[in-house]
């Protein structure tokens, strides 16, 4: 029989096999679609995390404006648990008040939730300047701000900010304060969150657009000048180092300027605020001050300043550093994370685009982790060295840029202030929970008198100033070698 005969058994058999195979594929596809539909329906039916009932259009804005945000969220966490869902306009947000949950979502599931070196020599030089400033002034807040600006400027752009750079320092401060003040106080920004369509209104009808344009122009100009200075310096700096990375090739000059500028600005804001918490704690807890000074006198003495090599021998002072970060968390809500896809956690649905906050303020007061959490107790870190302290600077890739300088900066400044100075109340007394909640949660202004502990301490400090190497190029070259190693 001919092979091309339509009645050929081989051909008929082949057609039957092809039809059966196609049917099998079709059935498999239908089964997959059916099961997928069941899964999606099941996922869609899962509840969102618990939280207060939102009003139409405005969400929970009315409740968030009635008191400081960390306080409002803390009350909700007490009622609803470690995951609290709320709405700002039509934007879904989740506050997390559990270190374990933050570790699960922002570290272990980092890519889904994160659409977003050894520098001790530089820090020692800048902390020495803080100590010298205190010899002639009680304005500790200004000294802390100058420290934050100078050490980040040196590491970021390759040059220190000294007292001769007053205009540049003032310009950086004003940029930061103006943005914070307007975002916190101006209801127009809240309106854009509630009614996103307002963002498309013509500029002359939208005051936030005029402000945004003016601020962006001024900030870009300032940060661009710093970027050019960083590229022109002979010394190593973080900007020059980062510009060699492949990711930088796809960004505009303005984009790079703003990226570096805002990242370094975060460090400038964070560290001085924590140092203010430290001064506040020492005024309110003289018993902790006495214990710390007894420890540092025994380990260091008065013939030299504390250095980073002393850190392992100063456990109580390390406890003070950790306790200052926890007790009155400066980054109360951390840096927001946003989900890049739908997710499920512990039976709760977390839709794509949800904004999540690691609520460091609430985590720090978790009695399940920190007993007597509202008390300032450096001893807790000696009794349990495994206590978590991630909340202070955030979690995962969205960790606060200030951590780049971070805990070492806090240690060297706190250790040296405890070594060299006594703390006393000034004219404006400090109040325990009197706090400004803005970009950072910082103690409201108060006064303190810092006096050198002895003639010997003064002599040691002045001698250290005369012999300390302040060649920024040499210091940064060493840091650059550490980065490349």
mmCIF file of C-alpha atoms in Angstrom, residues 138-140 279 424-431 444-450:
data_model
loop_
_atom_site.group_PDB
_atom_site.id
_atom_site.type_symbol
_atom_site.label_atom_id
_atom_site.label_comp_id
_atom_site.label_asym_id
_atom_site.label_seq_id
_atom_site.Cartn_x
_atom_site.Cartn_y
_atom_site.Cartn_z
ATOM 1 C CA UNK A 138 28.404 74.895 75.328
ATOM 2 C CA UNK A 139 26.619 74.772 71.966
ATOM 3 C CA UNK A 140 26.872 71.004 71.677
ATOM 4 C CA UNK A 279 23.618 64.269 76.106
ATOM 5 C CA UNK A 424 25.266 69.649 83.898
ATOM 6 C CA UNK A 425 21.830 71.113 83.165
ATOM 7 C CA UNK A 426 21.712 74.484 81.435
ATOM 8 C CA UNK A 427 19.122 77.252 81.471
ATOM 9 C CA UNK A 428 16.625 75.363 79.303
ATOM 10 C CA UNK A 429 16.036 72.112 81.174
ATOM 11 C CA UNK A 430 15.737 68.869 79.271
ATOM 12 C CA UNK A 431 12.369 67.079 79.353
ATOM 13 C CA UNK A 444 13.647 69.468 71.328
ATOM 14 C CA UNK A 445 16.217 72.145 72.053
ATOM 15 C CA UNK A 446 17.678 72.136 75.541
ATOM 16 C CA UNK A 447 20.807 73.515 77.177
ATOM 17 C CA UNK A 448 23.687 71.702 78.823
ATOM 18 C CA UNK A 449 26.959 72.835 80.349
ATOM 19 C CA UNK A 450 29.981 70.714 79.477
#
